[in-house]
XYZ file of C-alpha atoms in Angstrom:
554
model
C 188.496 -14.315 53.883
C 192.005 -15.734 53.886
C 191.984 -15.904 50.117
C 190.592 -12.380 49.904
C 193.485 -11.178 51.983
C 195.955 -13.043 49.824
C 194.510 -11.245 46.853
C 194.725 -7.929 48.643
C 198.376 -8.544 49.447
C 199.168 -9.348 45.848
C 197.200 -6.288 44.817
C 198.846 -3.769 47.080
C 202.273 -5.178 47.767
C 203.614 -7.639 45.263
C 202.642 -5.454 42.292
C 201.764 -8.194 39.858
C 200.868 -6.469 36.609
C 198.043 -8.954 36.267
C 196.817 -9.026 39.811
C 195.976 -5.467 40.622
C 192.630 -3.751 40.831
C 193.856 -0.385 39.789
C 196.890 1.403 38.326
C 199.842 4.060 38.180
C 203.168 5.332 39.391
C 204.353 8.293 41.378
C 207.824 8.464 42.807
C 207.923 12.068 43.947
C 209.537 11.856 47.362
C 208.820 15.258 48.832
C 207.202 13.553 51.798
C 210.621 12.611 53.140
C 212.453 15.853 52.400
C 212.968 18.333 55.169
C 211.147 21.524 54.311
C 210.169 24.873 55.699
C 207.231 25.858 53.490
C 204.277 26.741 55.745
C 200.698 27.787 55.391
C 198.088 28.805 57.873
C 194.801 26.947 58.060
C 191.748 28.611 56.505
C 190.114 31.496 58.290
C 186.460 31.603 59.252
C 185.289 32.980 55.917
C 187.089 30.226 54.049
C 185.670 27.674 56.448
C 182.178 28.746 55.576
C 182.922 27.657 51.990
C 183.627 24.105 53.096
C 187.289 24.020 54.137
C 187.888 23.649 57.826
C 184.294 24.396 58.691
C 184.516 22.387 61.877
C 187.024 24.634 63.641
C 187.222 28.390 63.027
C 190.425 28.614 65.075
C 192.143 26.377 62.542
C 195.667 24.985 62.836
C 198.659 27.209 63.512
C 200.887 26.016 60.684
C 201.171 23.353 58.032
C 204.509 22.500 56.430
C 204.217 21.974 52.703
C 207.277 19.721 52.702
C 208.791 17.079 54.933
C 207.848 15.965 58.429
C 206.312 16.876 60.750
C 203.316 18.083 58.791
C 202.039 20.399 61.537
C 203.918 22.625 63.977
C 201.772 21.475 66.885
C 200.163 18.002 67.150
C 196.500 17.720 66.203
C 193.896 14.980 66.547
C 191.370 14.068 63.837
C 188.749 11.355 63.430
C 188.973 8.734 60.692
C 186.191 6.432 59.521
C 187.160 3.264 57.685
C 186.216 -0.299 57.013
C 188.264 -2.866 58.857
C 189.302 -6.430 58.042
C 189.277 -7.113 61.778
C 192.772 -8.547 62.143
C 194.167 -6.139 64.753
C 193.459 -2.981 66.727
C 194.453 -0.038 64.531
C 195.818 1.785 67.583
C 198.439 -0.941 67.968
C 199.547 -0.978 64.329
C 203.173 0.105 64.020
C 202.589 1.813 60.658
C 199.937 4.108 62.120
C 201.955 4.695 65.281
C 205.030 5.688 63.275
C 202.968 7.843 60.926
C 201.595 9.741 63.905
C 205.148 10.386 65.121
C 206.280 11.486 61.654
C 203.356 13.745 60.886
C 202.189 15.117 64.223
C 198.648 14.024 63.316
C 196.857 11.557 65.549
C 193.649 9.802 64.478
C 190.789 8.493 66.533
C 189.413 5.570 64.544
C 185.747 4.916 63.840
C 185.823 1.459 62.281
C 183.159 -0.854 60.900
C 183.500 -4.429 59.627
C 183.721 -4.743 55.850
C 180.285 -6.323 55.565
C 178.530 -3.555 57.485
C 180.616 -0.559 56.420
C 178.238 0.599 53.673
C 175.325 0.750 56.127
C 177.418 2.565 58.711
C 178.599 5.051 56.079
C 175.013 5.779 55.043
C 174.010 6.389 58.651
C 176.896 8.790 59.176
C 175.947 10.885 56.161
C 172.269 10.816 57.080
C 172.926 11.963 60.658
C 175.463 14.648 59.743
C 177.763 13.353 62.493
C 180.712 13.195 60.144
C 184.290 12.064 60.792
C 187.088 14.356 59.642
C 188.374 11.772 57.160
C 186.961 8.844 55.186
C 189.649 6.202 54.535
C 189.157 3.120 52.326
C 185.720 4.665 52.016
C 184.403 2.987 48.839
C 182.587 6.190 47.914
C 180.536 5.608 44.783
C 180.373 8.273 42.070
C 176.785 8.967 43.163
C 177.875 9.453 46.774
C 180.679 11.784 45.736
C 178.297 13.953 43.703
C 175.511 13.895 46.280
C 177.545 14.542 49.414
C 179.963 16.852 47.637
C 177.268 19.143 46.279
C 175.490 19.032 49.644
C 178.682 20.225 51.336
C 179.365 17.164 53.464
C 182.575 16.464 51.480
C 184.925 19.278 50.559
C 186.589 19.838 47.160
C 190.168 18.565 47.133
C 191.584 20.126 43.976
C 192.375 23.439 45.711
C 194.756 21.772 48.150
C 196.303 19.618 45.437
C 196.982 22.593 43.174
C 198.209 24.844 46.003
C 201.108 22.551 46.885
C 199.779 20.394 49.720
C 199.846 17.198 47.635
C 202.893 17.228 45.323
C 202.838 13.470 44.750
C 199.175 13.501 43.767
C 199.736 16.591 41.607
C 202.587 14.853 39.791
C 200.418 11.795 39.273
C 197.609 13.903 37.801
C 199.963 15.902 35.591
C 201.488 12.730 34.156
C 198.131 10.936 33.854
C 195.431 13.521 33.145
C 192.766 10.849 32.674
C 193.034 10.032 36.376
C 192.179 13.575 37.358
C 189.479 13.813 34.705
C 187.926 10.561 35.894
C 187.542 11.827 39.455
C 186.259 15.319 38.638
C 182.503 15.635 39.064
C 180.170 17.604 36.745
C 180.450 20.693 38.980
C 184.210 20.770 38.342
C 185.261 19.550 41.791
C 187.079 16.487 43.067
C 185.561 15.141 46.262
C 187.470 11.846 46.590
C 190.759 10.216 45.641
C 191.213 6.860 43.876
C 193.601 3.993 44.258
C 195.744 4.124 41.115
C 197.798 1.523 39.239
C 198.222 2.218 35.552
C 199.863 -1.164 34.926
C 196.793 -3.163 35.952
C 195.209 -5.558 33.471
C 192.753 -7.733 35.403
C 189.380 -6.155 36.055
C 188.060 -9.256 37.798
C 189.684 -12.588 38.541
C 190.041 -14.623 35.318
C 189.318 -18.194 34.232
C 191.753 -21.098 34.624
C 192.119 -24.610 33.217
C 192.878 -27.596 35.430
C 196.307 -28.620 34.185
C 195.865 -32.253 35.276
C 192.814 -32.531 33.017
C 194.680 -30.989 30.094
C 197.481 -33.505 30.522
C 195.114 -36.465 30.860
C 193.291 -35.450 27.685
C 196.577 -34.734 25.880
C 195.488 -31.162 25.143
C 198.532 -29.338 23.779
C 196.735 -26.275 22.408
C 194.017 -24.447 24.317
C 190.633 -23.806 22.658
C 190.532 -20.696 20.481
C 186.860 -20.677 19.464
C 183.565 -21.361 21.214
C 183.221 -24.535 19.128
C 186.626 -25.758 20.294
C 185.746 -24.846 23.884
C 182.523 -26.851 23.625
C 184.421 -29.835 22.227
C 186.937 -29.676 25.090
C 184.218 -29.501 27.739
C 182.458 -32.446 26.072
C 185.645 -34.498 26.322
C 185.920 -33.664 30.015
C 182.400 -34.986 30.523
C 182.959 -38.268 28.688
C 186.647 -39.244 28.975
C 187.238 -39.420 32.754
C 190.253 -37.057 32.950
C 190.529 -37.390 36.739
C 190.962 -41.132 36.257
C 188.771 -42.351 39.098
C 186.414 -44.353 36.907
C 183.436 -42.247 37.948
C 181.450 -39.753 35.847
C 182.016 -37.011 38.447
C 183.916 -34.480 36.331
C 182.436 -30.976 36.114
C 183.532 -29.325 32.851
C 182.590 -25.747 33.871
C 181.459 -24.442 37.239
C 180.414 -21.097 38.665
C 178.734 -19.363 41.571
C 175.613 -17.701 40.154
C 177.664 -16.763 37.043
C 178.989 -13.719 38.910
C 182.529 -15.049 38.682
C 182.632 -15.920 34.980
C 180.118 -13.538 33.384
C 182.429 -10.649 32.506
C 185.189 -12.928 31.182
C 182.735 -14.867 29.017
C 181.077 -11.686 27.745
C 184.318 -10.921 25.928
C 183.860 -14.030 23.787
C 180.886 -12.251 22.248
C 182.499 -8.832 21.847
C 181.209 -7.195 25.049
C 183.615 -5.474 27.425
C 181.396 -5.275 30.508
C 178.302 -6.758 32.119
C 176.216 -3.589 31.968
C 177.720 -0.535 30.246
C 180.660 -0.322 27.869
C 181.915 1.925 25.093
C 183.115 0.294 21.901
C 186.213 1.355 19.983
C 184.185 3.965 18.123
C 182.923 5.572 21.322
C 179.372 4.262 21.156
C 177.925 3.283 24.534
C 176.142 -0.058 24.794
C 173.821 -1.603 27.377
C 175.130 -5.176 27.309
C 172.021 -7.223 28.253
C 170.217 -6.194 25.062
C 173.124 -6.710 22.666
C 173.189 -9.470 20.067
C 176.360 -10.719 21.738
C 174.407 -11.271 24.943
C 172.026 -13.555 23.057
C 175.062 -15.514 21.863
C 176.311 -15.795 25.444
C 172.930 -17.078 26.662
C 172.642 -19.527 23.775
C 176.071 -21.015 24.454
C 175.531 -21.412 28.190
C 172.082 -22.892 27.587
C 173.715 -25.495 25.348
C 176.258 -26.289 28.058
C 173.494 -26.517 30.652
C 171.381 -28.869 28.551
C 174.331 -31.215 28.073
C 175.407 -30.974 31.728
C 178.671 -29.293 30.795
C 177.814 -26.340 33.044
C 177.532 -27.291 36.701
C 173.846 -27.673 37.587
C 174.645 -26.347 41.070
C 175.827 -23.055 39.567
C 172.833 -21.094 40.863
C 172.755 -22.684 44.318
C 176.292 -23.427 45.455
C 178.604 -21.278 47.575
C 182.205 -20.383 46.842
C 183.380 -22.877 49.466
C 181.368 -25.651 47.823
C 182.917 -24.785 44.474
C 186.398 -24.889 45.983
C 185.689 -28.276 47.572
C 184.972 -29.671 44.097
C 188.223 -28.172 42.862
C 190.251 -29.701 45.651
C 188.573 -33.036 44.883
C 189.959 -32.719 41.328
C 186.533 -32.574 39.668
C 186.622 -29.200 37.843
C 188.084 -28.530 34.400
C 187.422 -24.790 33.938
C 186.751 -22.290 36.705
C 187.221 -18.733 37.941
C 189.328 -17.645 40.896
C 191.972 -15.100 41.758
C 194.688 -17.724 41.360
C 194.121 -21.369 40.323
C 195.495 -22.890 43.523
C 192.844 -21.035 45.511
C 190.326 -23.473 43.997
C 192.443 -26.540 43.225
C 194.586 -26.434 46.349
C 198.305 -27.052 46.444
C 201.027 -24.476 45.993
C 201.400 -21.670 43.420
C 202.627 -23.079 40.116
C 202.397 -22.640 36.373
C 200.653 -25.979 35.865
C 197.138 -24.569 35.443
C 197.055 -22.134 32.516
C 195.084 -18.936 32.262
C 192.176 -19.325 29.871
C 192.687 -17.757 26.463
C 189.492 -15.856 25.547
C 187.822 -17.600 22.613
C 186.290 -16.304 19.388
C 182.560 -16.570 18.681
C 180.306 -15.780 15.745
C 180.407 -12.083 16.694
C 182.764 -10.094 14.475
C 185.767 -8.667 16.310
C 185.650 -11.172 19.162
C 187.190 -11.994 21.501
C 187.726 -8.862 23.554
C 188.706 -8.360 27.167
C 187.451 -5.767 29.628
C 190.732 -4.423 30.958
C 190.987 -2.551 34.229
C 190.745 1.227 33.663
C 193.751 1.911 35.877
C 192.058 3.279 38.963
C 189.438 2.320 41.479
C 185.884 2.927 40.346
C 184.985 4.318 43.751
C 186.659 6.924 45.924
C 189.043 5.610 48.563
C 189.642 8.833 50.500
C 187.692 12.005 51.253
C 187.753 14.937 53.680
C 184.548 16.046 55.357
C 183.398 19.597 55.966
C 183.955 19.011 59.690
C 187.715 18.682 59.215
C 189.556 21.620 60.890
C 192.822 20.984 59.017
C 192.255 20.070 55.367
C 195.736 21.256 54.288
C 197.409 19.039 56.869
C 195.121 16.168 55.955
C 196.073 16.479 52.288
C 199.744 16.397 53.221
C 199.084 13.240 55.251
C 197.318 11.374 52.449
C 199.740 12.626 49.805
C 202.494 10.626 51.493
C 200.676 7.422 50.511
C 201.020 8.416 46.857
C 204.825 8.526 47.113
C 207.145 5.539 46.768
C 208.133 5.735 50.442
C 204.556 6.098 51.654
C 203.235 3.288 49.471
C 206.034 1.017 50.665
C 205.506 1.962 54.302
C 201.729 1.479 54.321
C 201.666 -1.653 52.169
C 204.805 -3.534 53.224
C 205.479 -2.087 56.648
C 208.652 -0.482 58.008
C 212.036 -1.470 56.658
C 213.666 -4.422 58.469
C 210.357 -5.845 59.715
C 209.107 -7.968 56.810
C 211.598 -6.765 54.208
C 214.930 -5.032 53.739
C 216.767 -3.316 50.911
C 219.393 -5.344 49.089
C 220.289 -2.283 47.016
C 218.820 1.009 48.293
C 220.049 2.873 45.218
C 217.969 0.721 42.854
C 215.241 0.111 45.456
C 215.626 -3.650 45.264
C 214.346 -5.531 48.304
C 214.125 -9.005 49.743
C 211.731 -10.621 52.173
C 212.796 -11.261 55.747
C 211.607 -14.110 57.967
C 208.270 -13.342 59.598
C 208.837 -12.256 63.209
C 207.864 -15.196 65.380
C 207.196 -17.358 62.326
C 203.802 -17.834 60.736
C 202.213 -16.394 57.602
C 203.775 -13.188 56.261
C 200.519 -11.853 54.964
C 198.623 -12.421 58.179
C 201.423 -10.757 60.119
C 201.269 -7.798 57.752
C 197.613 -7.402 58.685
C 198.666 -6.691 62.252
C 201.019 -3.823 61.381
C 199.170 -1.807 58.703
C 195.559 -0.871 57.915
C 196.158 -1.537 54.204
C 194.999 -5.112 54.448
C 191.902 -6.742 52.979
C 190.418 -3.395 51.903
C 191.013 -1.102 48.937
C 192.913 1.890 50.262
C 194.147 5.181 48.764
C 197.574 5.282 47.159
C 199.487 3.932 44.187
C 200.838 0.623 42.995
C 204.111 0.749 41.046
C 206.527 -1.775 39.660
C 209.230 -0.357 41.898
C 207.402 -1.477 45.018
C 208.048 -5.138 44.248
C 211.637 -5.048 42.980
C 213.313 -8.206 44.239
C 210.128 -9.501 45.885
C 208.557 -11.221 42.896
C 208.432 -15.002 42.726
C 208.574 -17.274 39.681
C 204.810 -17.628 39.995
C 204.397 -13.847 39.855
C 206.455 -13.728 36.666
C 204.433 -16.573 35.168
C 201.151 -14.791 35.941
C 202.473 -11.657 34.287
C 203.579 -13.601 31.191
C 200.199 -15.335 30.852
C 198.392 -12.033 31.190
C 200.532 -10.177 28.694
C 200.217 -12.937 26.105
C 196.523 -13.751 26.454
C 194.665 -10.709 27.790
C 196.631 -7.515 27.215
C 196.553 -7.654 23.374
C 192.733 -7.744 23.290
C 192.131 -5.581 26.358
C 190.395 -2.229 26.566
C 188.895 -0.480 29.561
C 185.117 -0.953 29.224
C 184.189 2.505 30.411
C 185.921 5.413 32.141
C 184.997 6.517 35.623
C 182.337 9.091 34.690
C 179.864 11.100 36.735
C 176.217 11.720 36.097
C 174.564 14.889 37.321
C 172.362 14.596 40.395
C 169.197 14.421 38.296
C 170.737 11.942 35.876
C 172.019 9.778 38.712
C 168.599 9.703 40.360
C 167.013 8.601 37.100
C 169.707 6.020 36.321
C 169.603 4.526 39.812
C 165.853 4.032 39.617
C 166.003 2.482 36.137
C 168.929 0.178 36.895
C 167.356 -1.058 40.102
C 164.529 -2.668 38.132
C 166.611 -3.551 35.084
C 169.315 -5.349 37.066
C 166.761 -7.494 38.868
C 164.957 -8.404 35.660
C 168.153 -9.173 33.734
C 169.472 -11.527 36.432
C 166.161 -13.352 36.636
C 165.952 -13.778 32.878
C 169.595 -14.792 32.544
C 169.010 -17.777 34.823
C 165.745 -18.652 33.083
C 167.241 -18.516 29.583
C 170.289 -20.587 30.537
C 168.364 -23.272 32.436
C 165.641 -23.450 29.797
C 162.813 -22.126 31.971
C 162.429 -19.439 29.316
C 163.000 -20.451 25.676
C 165.507 -18.459 23.670
C 162.711 -17.977 21.158
C 161.485 -15.309 23.602
C 164.561 -13.136 22.976
C 162.724 -10.419 21.052
C 160.041 -10.243 23.724
C 162.768 -9.945 26.378
C 164.514 -7.080 24.536
C 161.223 -5.263 24.090
C 160.636 -5.500 27.833
C 164.109 -4.099 28.539
C 163.439 -1.137 26.283
C 160.104 -0.535 27.952
C 161.905 -0.524 31.320
C 164.378 2.118 30.118
C 167.434 0.273 28.779
C 167.837 2.677 25.856
C 167.620 5.586 28.278
C 170.456 4.090 30.349
C 172.643 3.946 27.244
C 171.647 7.531 26.435
C 172.504 8.822 29.931
C 175.908 7.178 29.937
C 176.590 8.230 26.359
C 176.128 11.823 27.496
C 178.429 11.324 30.477
C 180.998 9.619 28.251
C 180.888 12.453 25.726
C 181.372 15.005 28.535
C 184.323 12.984 29.825
C 185.882 12.878 26.366
C 185.551 16.611 25.853
C 186.551 17.488 29.405
C 183.267 19.300 30.059
């Protein structure tokens, strides 16, 4: 969990181009400007259409600009997942936001691991909170609960002036709005956005000590060169202990390396991707997937792929790294596996070319979260005020406040005019990141808002700059978002969910069997025929239709 939180901090605060999950910028600062624009809450007839349905009396007045947001304080309920570091009621960011806005929240929190189950129970019971925060609402959930009326459409409040920062973001980046608009024309949830993001998942890294011991001055550029390097690791004792204990390539059930390796064979994603011509592919039946299986089977047979890949835990993998046994591995940053301090000694893996024409490719992050991070329920008596509250997080000031805390706590401005900052000593000593988890809810979970380069001015380290350089040189030139955030209709989603449930299980089982040799690769045609019988072509057809609708804006 500590490493997860480190990743979250880098994601939301340090603004590494390479280390974000999502993408964008919005510096509209209306949230801090004093204003007098007001609007009354919806009346009873409007409430019956979904807005403010929980309270016909409504809220007396909502200021469209500045703070406070409401003329008289109100209290709402918020459901969220929680990293469990501190009581949200004691967090200074939430306390100060309540004072600024006039909106108090009663928190209904669930641990990260059990949040999905709790969320399902809430929707099933109809006992809804007013707000879902860090809600991880899937496209299917947005369509289902939006069309059922449990979640209200947000576009009305955005377009009517209650969310100027979000409106500016959408106007400047229309694909963001398009990607969160459901087939019925409504937007039921908001994403986390960072248009500078490159990494979709954590990448692969080389052990720099092994490279030095083997006198490797140029990283492998083809699958043949990669194989030759891994073979040398196995036979030439690069850790120098005189034992044959080196592990050329390791993984945890292939979940960590699969997407990165897929790019070597021209595939942008593990399941669905659109190629440069707009054709949608179901990856597990592509010829490139056969190449991927064939290569890993070869590594397995020669003990170049860790034979504990399908049984070990992440902690067991890391223990091997810290024992200097691993040559090539996946992690958020290399020192998470190898130990030690952040450095540029362990290079990012350059994707390698295979026999597939046009390879390698890289599945780049699409620039926004795939799932919704924020939504307003039909029980909310003050949707306008709620939109004003969340809009603040999409401004520079709000993003800074929620992700880095108040000024002069963990940071201060060195030049307010250029928004350059510097870190301050952690109050009471200790780890800055862990302390941050006690002052803001934006810790260890994906929350609504934006990530911009401005947020990290003056805060970046040499390691941050090195990560960015590696990413821009090795991944960005071959990167393309695999697939936009599209929505299926209710009927389509029901069909796709049922088909993918069986397909995903079968594909994972067969992947392990092909790689370990339990199933010969001579059975490839039989395997593809089974996929097609189970509906793989139909999956491609469904998502092709959704992709075409997305492209045409229909």
